[in-house]
Coordinates of C-alpha atoms in Angstrom, one line a residue:
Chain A
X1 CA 7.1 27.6 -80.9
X2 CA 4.5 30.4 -80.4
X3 CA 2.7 30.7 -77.3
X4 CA -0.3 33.6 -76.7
X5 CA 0.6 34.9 -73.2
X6 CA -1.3 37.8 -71.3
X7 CA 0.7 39.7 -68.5
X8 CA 0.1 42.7 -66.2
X9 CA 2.0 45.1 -66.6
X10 CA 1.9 48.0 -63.9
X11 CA -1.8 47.3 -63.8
X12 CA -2.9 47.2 -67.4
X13 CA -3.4 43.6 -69.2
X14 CA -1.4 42.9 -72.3
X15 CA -1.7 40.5 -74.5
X16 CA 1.3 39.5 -77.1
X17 CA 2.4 36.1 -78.8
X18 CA 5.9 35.3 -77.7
X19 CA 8.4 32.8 -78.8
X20 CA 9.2 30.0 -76.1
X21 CA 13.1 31.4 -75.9
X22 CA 11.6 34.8 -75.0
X23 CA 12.7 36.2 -71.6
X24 CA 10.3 38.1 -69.7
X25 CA 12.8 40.9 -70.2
X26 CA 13.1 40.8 -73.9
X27 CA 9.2 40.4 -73.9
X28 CA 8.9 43.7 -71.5
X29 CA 11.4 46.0 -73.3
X30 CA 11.4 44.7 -77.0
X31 CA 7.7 43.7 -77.9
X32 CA 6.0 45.8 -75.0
X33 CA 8.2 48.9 -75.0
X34 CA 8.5 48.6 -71.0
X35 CA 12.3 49.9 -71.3
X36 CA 12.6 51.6 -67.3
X37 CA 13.5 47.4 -67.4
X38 CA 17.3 47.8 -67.9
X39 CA 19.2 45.0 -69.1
X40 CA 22.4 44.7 -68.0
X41 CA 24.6 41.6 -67.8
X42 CA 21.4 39.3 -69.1
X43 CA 22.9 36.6 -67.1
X44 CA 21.6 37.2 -63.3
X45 CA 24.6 38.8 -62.4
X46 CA 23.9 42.8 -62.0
X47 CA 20.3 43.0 -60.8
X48 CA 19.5 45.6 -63.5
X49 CA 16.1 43.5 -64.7
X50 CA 14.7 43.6 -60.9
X51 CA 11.4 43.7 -61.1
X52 CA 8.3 42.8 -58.6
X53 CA 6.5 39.9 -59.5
X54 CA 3.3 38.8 -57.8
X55 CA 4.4 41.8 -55.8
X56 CA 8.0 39.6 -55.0
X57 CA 11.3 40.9 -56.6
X58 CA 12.7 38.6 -59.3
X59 CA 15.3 39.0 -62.3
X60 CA 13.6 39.5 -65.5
X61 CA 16.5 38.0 -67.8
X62 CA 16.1 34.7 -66.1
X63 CA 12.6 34.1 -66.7
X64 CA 11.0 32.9 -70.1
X65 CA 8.1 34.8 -70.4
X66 CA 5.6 31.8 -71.7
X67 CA 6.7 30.4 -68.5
X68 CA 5.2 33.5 -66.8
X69 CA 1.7 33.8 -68.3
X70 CA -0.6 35.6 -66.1
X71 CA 1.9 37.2 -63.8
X72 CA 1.5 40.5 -62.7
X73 CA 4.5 42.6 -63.3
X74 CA 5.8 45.8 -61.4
X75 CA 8.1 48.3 -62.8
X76 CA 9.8 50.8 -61.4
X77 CA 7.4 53.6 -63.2
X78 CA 4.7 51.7 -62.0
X79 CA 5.6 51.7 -58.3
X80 CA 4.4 55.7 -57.9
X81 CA 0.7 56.5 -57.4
X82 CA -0.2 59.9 -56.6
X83 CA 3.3 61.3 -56.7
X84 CA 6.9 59.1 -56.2
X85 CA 6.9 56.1 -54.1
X86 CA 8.8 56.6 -50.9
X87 CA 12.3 54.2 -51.6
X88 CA 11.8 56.6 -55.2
X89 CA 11.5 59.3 -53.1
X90 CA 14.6 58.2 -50.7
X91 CA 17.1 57.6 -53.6
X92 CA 16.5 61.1 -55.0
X93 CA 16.7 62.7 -51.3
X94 CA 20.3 60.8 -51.0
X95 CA 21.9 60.2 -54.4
X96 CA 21.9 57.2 -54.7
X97 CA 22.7 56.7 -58.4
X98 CA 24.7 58.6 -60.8
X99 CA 24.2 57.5 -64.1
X100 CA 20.8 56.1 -63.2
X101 CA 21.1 53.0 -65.3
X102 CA 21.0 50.8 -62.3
X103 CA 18.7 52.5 -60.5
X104 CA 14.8 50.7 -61.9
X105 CA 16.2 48.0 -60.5
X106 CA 18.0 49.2 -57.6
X107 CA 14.4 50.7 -56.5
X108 CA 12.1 47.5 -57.4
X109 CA 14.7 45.5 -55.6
X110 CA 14.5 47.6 -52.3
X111 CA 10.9 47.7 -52.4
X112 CA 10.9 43.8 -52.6
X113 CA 13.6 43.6 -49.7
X114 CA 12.0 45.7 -47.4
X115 CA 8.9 43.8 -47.7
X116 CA 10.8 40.4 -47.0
X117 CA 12.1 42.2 -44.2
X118 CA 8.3 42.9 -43.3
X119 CA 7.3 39.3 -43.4
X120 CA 10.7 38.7 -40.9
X121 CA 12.8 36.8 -43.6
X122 CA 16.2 36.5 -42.1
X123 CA 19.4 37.3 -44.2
X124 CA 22.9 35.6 -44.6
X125 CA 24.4 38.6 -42.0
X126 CA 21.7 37.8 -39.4
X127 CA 22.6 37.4 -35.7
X128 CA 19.9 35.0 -34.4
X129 CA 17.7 33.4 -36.9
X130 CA 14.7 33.4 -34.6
X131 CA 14.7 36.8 -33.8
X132 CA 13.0 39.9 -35.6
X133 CA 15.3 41.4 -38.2
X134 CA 16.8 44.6 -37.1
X135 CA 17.7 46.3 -40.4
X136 CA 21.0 47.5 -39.7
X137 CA 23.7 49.0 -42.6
X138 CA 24.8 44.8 -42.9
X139 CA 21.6 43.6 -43.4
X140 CA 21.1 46.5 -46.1
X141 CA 24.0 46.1 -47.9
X142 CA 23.7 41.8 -47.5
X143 CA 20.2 41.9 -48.7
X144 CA 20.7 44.4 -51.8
X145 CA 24.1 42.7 -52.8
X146 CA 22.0 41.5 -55.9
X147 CA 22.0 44.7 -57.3
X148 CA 25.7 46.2 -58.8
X149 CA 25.9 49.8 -59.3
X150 CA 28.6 50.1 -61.9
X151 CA 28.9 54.0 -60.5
X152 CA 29.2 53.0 -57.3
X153 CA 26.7 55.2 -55.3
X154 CA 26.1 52.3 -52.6
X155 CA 27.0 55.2 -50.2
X156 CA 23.8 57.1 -51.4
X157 CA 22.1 53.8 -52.1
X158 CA 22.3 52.5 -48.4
X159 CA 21.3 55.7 -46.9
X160 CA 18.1 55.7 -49.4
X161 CA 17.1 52.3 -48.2
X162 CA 17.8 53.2 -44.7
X163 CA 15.3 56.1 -45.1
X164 CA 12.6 54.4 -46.9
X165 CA 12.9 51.6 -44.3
X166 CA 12.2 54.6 -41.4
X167 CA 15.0 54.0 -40.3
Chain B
X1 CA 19.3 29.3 -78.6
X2 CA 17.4 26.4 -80.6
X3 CA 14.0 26.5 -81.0
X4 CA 12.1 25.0 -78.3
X5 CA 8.8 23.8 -77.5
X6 CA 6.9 24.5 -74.5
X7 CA 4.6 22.2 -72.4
X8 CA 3.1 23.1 -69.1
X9 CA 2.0 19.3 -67.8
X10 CA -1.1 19.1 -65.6
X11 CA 0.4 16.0 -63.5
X12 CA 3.7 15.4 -62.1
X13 CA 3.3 11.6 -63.8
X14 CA 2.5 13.7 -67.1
X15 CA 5.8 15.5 -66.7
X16 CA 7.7 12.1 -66.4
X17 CA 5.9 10.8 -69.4
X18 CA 7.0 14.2 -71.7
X19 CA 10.6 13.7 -70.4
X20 CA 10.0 10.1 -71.6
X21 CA 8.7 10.0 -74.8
X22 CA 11.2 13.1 -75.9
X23 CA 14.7 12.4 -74.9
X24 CA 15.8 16.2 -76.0
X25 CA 13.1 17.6 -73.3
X26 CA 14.5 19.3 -69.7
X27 CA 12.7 20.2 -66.8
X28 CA 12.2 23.8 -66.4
X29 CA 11.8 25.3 -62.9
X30 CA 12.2 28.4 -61.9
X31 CA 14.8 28.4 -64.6
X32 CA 17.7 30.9 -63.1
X33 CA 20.5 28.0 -63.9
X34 CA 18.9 26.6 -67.1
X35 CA 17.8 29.9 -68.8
X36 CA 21.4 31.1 -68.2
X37 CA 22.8 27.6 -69.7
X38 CA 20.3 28.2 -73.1
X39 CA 21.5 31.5 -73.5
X40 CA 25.5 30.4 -73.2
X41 CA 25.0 27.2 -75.6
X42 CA 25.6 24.9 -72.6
X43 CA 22.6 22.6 -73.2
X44 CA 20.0 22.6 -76.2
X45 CA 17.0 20.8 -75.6
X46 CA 14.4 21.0 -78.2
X47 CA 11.3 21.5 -75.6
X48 CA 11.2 22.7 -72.4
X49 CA 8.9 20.8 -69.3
X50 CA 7.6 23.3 -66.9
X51 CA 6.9 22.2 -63.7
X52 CA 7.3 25.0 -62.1
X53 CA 3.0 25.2 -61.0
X54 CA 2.7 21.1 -60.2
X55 CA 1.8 21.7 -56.8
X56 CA 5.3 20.9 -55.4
X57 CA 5.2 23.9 -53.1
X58 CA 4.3 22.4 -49.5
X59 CA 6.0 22.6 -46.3
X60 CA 5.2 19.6 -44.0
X61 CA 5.7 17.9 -40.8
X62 CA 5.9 14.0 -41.2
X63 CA 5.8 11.2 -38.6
X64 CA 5.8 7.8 -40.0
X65 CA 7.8 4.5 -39.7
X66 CA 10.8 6.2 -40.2
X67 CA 10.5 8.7 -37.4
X68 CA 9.5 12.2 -37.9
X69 CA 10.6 14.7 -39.8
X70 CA 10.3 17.9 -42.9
X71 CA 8.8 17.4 -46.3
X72 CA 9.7 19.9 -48.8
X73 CA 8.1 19.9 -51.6
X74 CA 10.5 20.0 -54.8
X75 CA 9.0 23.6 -55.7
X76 CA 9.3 25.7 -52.8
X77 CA 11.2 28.6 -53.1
X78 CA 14.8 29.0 -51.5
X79 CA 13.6 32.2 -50.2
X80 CA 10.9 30.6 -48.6
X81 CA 12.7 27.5 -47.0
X82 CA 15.4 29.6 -45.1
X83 CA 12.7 31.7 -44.0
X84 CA 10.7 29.1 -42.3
X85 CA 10.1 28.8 -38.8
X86 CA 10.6 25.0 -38.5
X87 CA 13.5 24.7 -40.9
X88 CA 15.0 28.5 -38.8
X89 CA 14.5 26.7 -35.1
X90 CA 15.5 22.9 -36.3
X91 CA 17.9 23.2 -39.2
X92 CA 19.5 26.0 -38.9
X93 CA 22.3 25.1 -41.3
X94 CA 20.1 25.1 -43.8
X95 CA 18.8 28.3 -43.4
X96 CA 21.9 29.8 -43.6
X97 CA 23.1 27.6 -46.4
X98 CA 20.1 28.9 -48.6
X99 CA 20.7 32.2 -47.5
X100 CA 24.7 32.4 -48.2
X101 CA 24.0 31.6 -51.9
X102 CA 22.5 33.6 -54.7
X103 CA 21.2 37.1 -54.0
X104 CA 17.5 38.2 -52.7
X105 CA 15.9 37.9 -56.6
X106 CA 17.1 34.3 -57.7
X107 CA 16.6 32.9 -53.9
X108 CA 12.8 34.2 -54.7
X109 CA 13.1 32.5 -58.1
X110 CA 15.5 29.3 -57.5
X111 CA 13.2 25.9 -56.5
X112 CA 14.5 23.3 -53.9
X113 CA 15.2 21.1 -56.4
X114 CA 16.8 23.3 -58.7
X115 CA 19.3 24.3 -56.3
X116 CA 20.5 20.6 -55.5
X117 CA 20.5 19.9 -59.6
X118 CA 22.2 23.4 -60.7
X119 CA 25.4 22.7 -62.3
X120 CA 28.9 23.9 -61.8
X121 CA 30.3 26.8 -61.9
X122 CA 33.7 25.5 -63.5
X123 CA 34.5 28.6 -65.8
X124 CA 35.4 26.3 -68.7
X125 CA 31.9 24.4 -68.8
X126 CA 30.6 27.9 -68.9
X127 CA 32.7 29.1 -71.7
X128 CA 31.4 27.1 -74.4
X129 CA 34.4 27.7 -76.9
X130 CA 36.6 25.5 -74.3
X131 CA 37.3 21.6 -74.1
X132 CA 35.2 20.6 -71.3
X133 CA 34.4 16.8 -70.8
X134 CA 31.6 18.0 -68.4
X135 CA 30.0 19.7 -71.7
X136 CA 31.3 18.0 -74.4
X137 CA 32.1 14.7 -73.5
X138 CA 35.3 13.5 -75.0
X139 CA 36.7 16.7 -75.6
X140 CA 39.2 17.2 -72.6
X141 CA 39.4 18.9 -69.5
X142 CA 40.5 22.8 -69.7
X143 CA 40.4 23.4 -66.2
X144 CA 43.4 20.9 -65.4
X145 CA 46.0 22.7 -67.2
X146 CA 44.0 26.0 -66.6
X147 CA 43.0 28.4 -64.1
X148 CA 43.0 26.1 -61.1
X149 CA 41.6 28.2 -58.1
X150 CA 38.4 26.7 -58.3
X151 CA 39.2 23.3 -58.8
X152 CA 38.3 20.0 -56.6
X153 CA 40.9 18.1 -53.7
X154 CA 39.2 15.7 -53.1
X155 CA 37.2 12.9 -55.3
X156 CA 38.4 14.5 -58.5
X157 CA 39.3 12.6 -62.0
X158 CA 41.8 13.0 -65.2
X159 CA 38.7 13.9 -67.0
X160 CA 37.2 16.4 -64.9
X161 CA 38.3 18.5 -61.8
X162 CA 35.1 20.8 -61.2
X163 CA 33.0 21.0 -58.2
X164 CA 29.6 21.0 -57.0
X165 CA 28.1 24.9 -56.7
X166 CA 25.3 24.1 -54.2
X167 CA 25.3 25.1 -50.9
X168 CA 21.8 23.4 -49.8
X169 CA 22.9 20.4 -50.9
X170 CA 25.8 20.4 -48.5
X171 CA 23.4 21.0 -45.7
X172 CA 21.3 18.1 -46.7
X173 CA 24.0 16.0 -47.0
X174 CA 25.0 16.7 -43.1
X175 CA 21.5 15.9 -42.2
X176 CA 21.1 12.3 -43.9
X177 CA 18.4 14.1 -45.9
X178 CA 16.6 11.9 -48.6
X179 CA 15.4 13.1 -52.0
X180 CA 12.0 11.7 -53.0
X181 CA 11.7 10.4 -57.0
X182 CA 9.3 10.5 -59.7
X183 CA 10.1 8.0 -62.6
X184 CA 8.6 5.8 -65.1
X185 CA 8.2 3.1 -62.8
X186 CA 6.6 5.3 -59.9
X187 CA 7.9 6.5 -56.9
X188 CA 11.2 6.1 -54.8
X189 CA 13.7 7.4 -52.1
X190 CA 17.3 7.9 -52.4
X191 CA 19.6 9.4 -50.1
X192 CA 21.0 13.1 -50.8
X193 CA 24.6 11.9 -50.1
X194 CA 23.7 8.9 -53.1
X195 CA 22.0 12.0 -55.3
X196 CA 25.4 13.4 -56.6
X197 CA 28.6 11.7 -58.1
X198 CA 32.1 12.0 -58.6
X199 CA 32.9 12.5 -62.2
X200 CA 35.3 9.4 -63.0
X201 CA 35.3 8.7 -66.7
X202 CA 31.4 10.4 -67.0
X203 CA 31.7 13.9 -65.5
X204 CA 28.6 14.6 -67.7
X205 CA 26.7 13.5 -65.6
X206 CA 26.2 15.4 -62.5
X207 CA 23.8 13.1 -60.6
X208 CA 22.3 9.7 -60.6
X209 CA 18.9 10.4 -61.7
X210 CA 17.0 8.2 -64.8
X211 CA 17.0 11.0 -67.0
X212 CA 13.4 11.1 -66.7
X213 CA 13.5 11.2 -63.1
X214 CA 11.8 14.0 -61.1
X215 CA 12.6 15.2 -58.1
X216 CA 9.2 15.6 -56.5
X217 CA 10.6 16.9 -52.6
X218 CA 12.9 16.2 -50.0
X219 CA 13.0 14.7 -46.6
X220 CA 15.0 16.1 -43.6
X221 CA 14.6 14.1 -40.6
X222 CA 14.3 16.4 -37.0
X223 CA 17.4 14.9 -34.6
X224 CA 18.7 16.2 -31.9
X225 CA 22.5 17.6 -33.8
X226 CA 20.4 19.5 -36.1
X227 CA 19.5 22.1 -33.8
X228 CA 22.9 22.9 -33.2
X229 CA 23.8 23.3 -37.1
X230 CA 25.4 25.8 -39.3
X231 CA 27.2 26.4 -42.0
X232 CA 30.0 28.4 -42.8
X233 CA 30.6 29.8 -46.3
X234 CA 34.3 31.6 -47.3
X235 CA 34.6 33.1 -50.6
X236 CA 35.8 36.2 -52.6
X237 CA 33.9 38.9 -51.2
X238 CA 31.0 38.8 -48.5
X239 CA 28.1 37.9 -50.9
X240 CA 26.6 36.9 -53.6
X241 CA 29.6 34.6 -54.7
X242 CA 29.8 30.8 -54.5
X243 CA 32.3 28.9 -52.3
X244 CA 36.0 28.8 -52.5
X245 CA 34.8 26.3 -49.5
X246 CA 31.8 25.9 -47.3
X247 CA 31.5 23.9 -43.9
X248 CA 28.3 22.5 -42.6
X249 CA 28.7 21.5 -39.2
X250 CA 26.0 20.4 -36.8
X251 CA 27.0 18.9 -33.2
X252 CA 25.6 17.2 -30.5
X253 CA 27.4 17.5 -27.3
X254 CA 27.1 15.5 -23.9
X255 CA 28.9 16.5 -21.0
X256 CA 31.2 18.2 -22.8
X257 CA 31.9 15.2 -25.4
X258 CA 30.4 14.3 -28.8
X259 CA 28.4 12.4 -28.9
X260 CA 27.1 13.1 -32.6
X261 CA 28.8 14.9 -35.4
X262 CA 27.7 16.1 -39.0
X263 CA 30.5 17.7 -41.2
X264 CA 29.8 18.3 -45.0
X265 CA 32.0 20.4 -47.4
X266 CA 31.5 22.0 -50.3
X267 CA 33.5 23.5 -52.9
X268 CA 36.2 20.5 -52.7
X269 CA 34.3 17.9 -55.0
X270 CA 32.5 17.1 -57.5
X271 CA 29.5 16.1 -55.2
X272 CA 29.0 17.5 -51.3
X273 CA 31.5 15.9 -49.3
X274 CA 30.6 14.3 -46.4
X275 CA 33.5 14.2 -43.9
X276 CA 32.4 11.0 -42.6
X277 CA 36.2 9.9 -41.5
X278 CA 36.6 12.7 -39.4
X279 CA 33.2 12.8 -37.9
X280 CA 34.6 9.2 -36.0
X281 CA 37.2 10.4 -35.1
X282 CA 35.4 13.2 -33.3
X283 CA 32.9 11.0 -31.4
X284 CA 33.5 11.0 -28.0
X285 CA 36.2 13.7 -27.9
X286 CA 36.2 17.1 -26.7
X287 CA 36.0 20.0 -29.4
X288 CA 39.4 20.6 -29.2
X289 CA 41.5 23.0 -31.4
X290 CA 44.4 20.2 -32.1
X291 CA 41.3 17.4 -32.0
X292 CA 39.5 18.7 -34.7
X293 CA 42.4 19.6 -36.8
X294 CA 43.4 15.8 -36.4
X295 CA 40.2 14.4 -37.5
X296 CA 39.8 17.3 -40.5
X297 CA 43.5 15.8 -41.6
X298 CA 42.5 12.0 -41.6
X299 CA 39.7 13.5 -43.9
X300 CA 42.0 15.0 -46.1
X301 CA 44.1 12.5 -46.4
X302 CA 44.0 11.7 -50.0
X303 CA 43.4 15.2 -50.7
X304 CA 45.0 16.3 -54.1
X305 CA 46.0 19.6 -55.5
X306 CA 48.1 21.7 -57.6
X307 CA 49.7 25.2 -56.6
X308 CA 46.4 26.8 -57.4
X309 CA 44.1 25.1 -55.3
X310 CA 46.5 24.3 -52.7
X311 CA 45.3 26.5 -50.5
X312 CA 41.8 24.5 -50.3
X313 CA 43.0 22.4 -48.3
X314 CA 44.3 24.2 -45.3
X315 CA 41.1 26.5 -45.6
X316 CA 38.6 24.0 -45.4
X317 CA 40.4 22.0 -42.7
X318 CA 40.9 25.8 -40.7
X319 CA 37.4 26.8 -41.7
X320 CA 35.8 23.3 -39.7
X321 CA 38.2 23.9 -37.2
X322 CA 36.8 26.9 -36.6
X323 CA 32.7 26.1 -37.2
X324 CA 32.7 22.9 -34.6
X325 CA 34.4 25.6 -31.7
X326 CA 31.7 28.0 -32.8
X327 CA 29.2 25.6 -32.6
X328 CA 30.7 24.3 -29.1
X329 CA 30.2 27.8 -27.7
X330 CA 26.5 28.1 -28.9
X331 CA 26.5 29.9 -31.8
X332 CA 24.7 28.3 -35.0

């Protein structure tokens, strides 16, 4: 079954007719050329497909896109106004990648997590659950464990997180 | 993946009536277990119910004849039921239960009543090219003969040996939590601990839910062991794995004694196992090393394993040993 969907992609409507079995990853990369949208393992296991949605991070391969009509969708390109985006900006500063294919959603998935932390959403390594989060190397590494880097730059990858946090 | 067709239903009733009048129709909410389960040939409907923006998404305080409590409504995020203030000061053991499973992007995605209905995580019923009664009903059970590690002690059957991945679930179970029901025949309560089964000669079916039924929300109802609750999760590495075994313990002491006990397991059966045999035998006593061990054993009495999963048994009866002494000593 076709279905006419219109998403937002990095700010700018589109409009495309996708099949019901479409992910919103397929529908991204395949039919909208939105390839900084890595697909990884396709089965919510890597965190390559991170992307913000409605400004929260979500996987991309486990969402159908006629399910998402009208969502507004946030890339990793689309994250820097004016210049690099300041976890971007971090990960450069510290390495935190090496062969980069991880990284889209290493970034989107950061930008999401430090907002949770923001809003004071606790995490599995928290102390007390009623207290404000202190974003400690734990909490990093607990709260980006969704995201594998095959590579293994977590080193690098912790250190940008802890930067762009102000940390 | 089949073809599938796609309705987005303006009413929860409407939603009940699409599942009714097409029998090959699922649910879809926020679709991280199912989407996976199209893509692996686990399930095949033919059209796809999305529920996912009925307004389902309320967090509520209740107070009526059955004494107060939290109403959750069947679409609120996981992400956003650990993180609430009520459900952080009051159940604590659900916060952390939602918050050991998953990672940060599918707790944003997963609903409240997905997570109770997602399916195991029994490699074979995820390998589609292996016997799996669970699956394929009928055509044998690979996991008996196979790679054991994961398998159920207690509850288990011939025809199926896997168990139940949810960790909220095993909170709720703790907590005498009811799930609230949309069917043909309009609405009704069930308890969590009657929401699940143990597989006998139907391991296909996970729950016992009219297959048109809809979970709608859940009740939790505020008591005074809740607030000293957790839940304690071991598994292969520190995250984003599911449980070898989990322990959700919540206690109520009085001068030192119980007075009321909650212990649930998961990762041992088919369903969340409430340890209600060894919650007696704790009332009254002090939290104890030896005590607890001795009321985890007469739970595990009729535990059975093979030399893979073996070690199940002492871990969950160590791991609860553990939880009730942390709980004794404040720490939830």
């Amino acid at each position: 079954m076709d279905s006419q969907i219109t998403l937002s992609v990095n700010g700018t409507s589109r409009s495309l007719t996708v099949d019901s079995r479409t992910t919103l990853l397929d529908a991204l990369r395949e039919r909208l050329g939105v390839t900084e949208v890595k697909k990884g393992c396709d089965h919510g296991q890597c965190g390559s497909c991170t992307v913000l949605l409605d400004g929260r991070r979500e996987l991309a391969c486990l969402a159908l896109a006629v399910a998402r009509d009208g969502v507004e969708v946030v890339t990793a390109d689309g994250l820097a106004h004016d210049g690099l985006h300041a976890v971007q900006q971090a990960f450069l500063d510290h390495d935190g990648y090496q062969c980069g294919y991880c990284t889209p959603g290493q970034v989107c998935s950061a930008v999401g997590m430090l907002e949770e932390v923001k809003d004071g959403h606790p995490s599995h390594v928290t102390t007390d659950l009623e207290a404000d989060v202190e974003l400690t190397d734990d909490e990093v590494r607990e709260r980006m464990s969704g995201n594998l880097c095959r590579c293994g730059a977590y080193a690098g990858i912790l250190a940008a997180v802890r930067q762009a946090a102000g940390a | 993946m089949r073809a599938l067709d796609y309705l987005r239903p303006e009413s929860p009733a409407a939603a009940v009536a699409a599942l009714v009048s097409n029998p090959n129709a699922k649910y879809l909410g926020g679709g991280t277990n199912l989407v996976d389960h199209l893509k692996l040939g686990i399930v095949s409907p033919d059209e796809l119910v999305d529920i996912s923006r009925l307004p389902l998404d309320d967090i509520q305080e209740y107070d009526d004849g059955g004494g107060p409590g939290l109403r959750v409504g069947a679409n609120v995020r996981n992400s956003d039921l650990a993180a609430h203030p009520v459900v952080r000061s009051s159940f604590p053991l659900v916060a952390r239960a939602l918050l050991s499973g998953a990672s940060g992007q599918i707790r944003n995605q997963a609903t409240t009543a997905g997570n109770l209905l997602q399916r195991t995580r029994c490699v074979y019923f995820q390998d589609a090219t292996t016997p799996c009664n669970k699956r394929v009903p009928g055509s044998g059970c690979s996991a008996r003969e196979g790679y054991g590690r994961y398998n159920a002690i207690l509850g288990a059957s011939d025809a199926c040996v896997a168990t139940h991945p949810s960790d909220l679930a095993v909170a709720l179970a703790a907590l005498d939590a009811t799930v609230v029901l949309l069917g043909p025949d309009g609405e009704r309560r069930l308890p969590l601990a009657e929401l699940h089964r143990l597989p006998g000669d139907l391991p296909n079916l996970d729950t016992t839910l009219g297959r048109s039924e809809l979970i709608t929300g859940i009740e939790i109802p505020f008591s005074p062991v809740a607030a000293l609750s957790t839940y304690r999760k071991v598994r292969d590495r520190a995250s984003y794995a599911f449980a070898l075994v989990s322990v959700a313990a919540a206690v109520h002491l009085e001068h030192g004694a119980v007075r009321d006990v909650r212990i649930a397991w998961g990762g041992v059966a088919h369903k969340p196992w409430r340890a209600e045999r060894a919650e007696r035998a704790l009332v009254g006593q002090q939290l104890e090393p030896d005590v607890i061990g001795a009321a985890v054993e007469e739970e595990l009495e009729n535990a059975a394993s093979g030399d893979e999963n073996a070690y199940k048994v002492t871990l969950v009866r160590n791991t609860t040993v553990h939880t009730l002494l942390q709980l004794a000593e404040g720490h939830r």
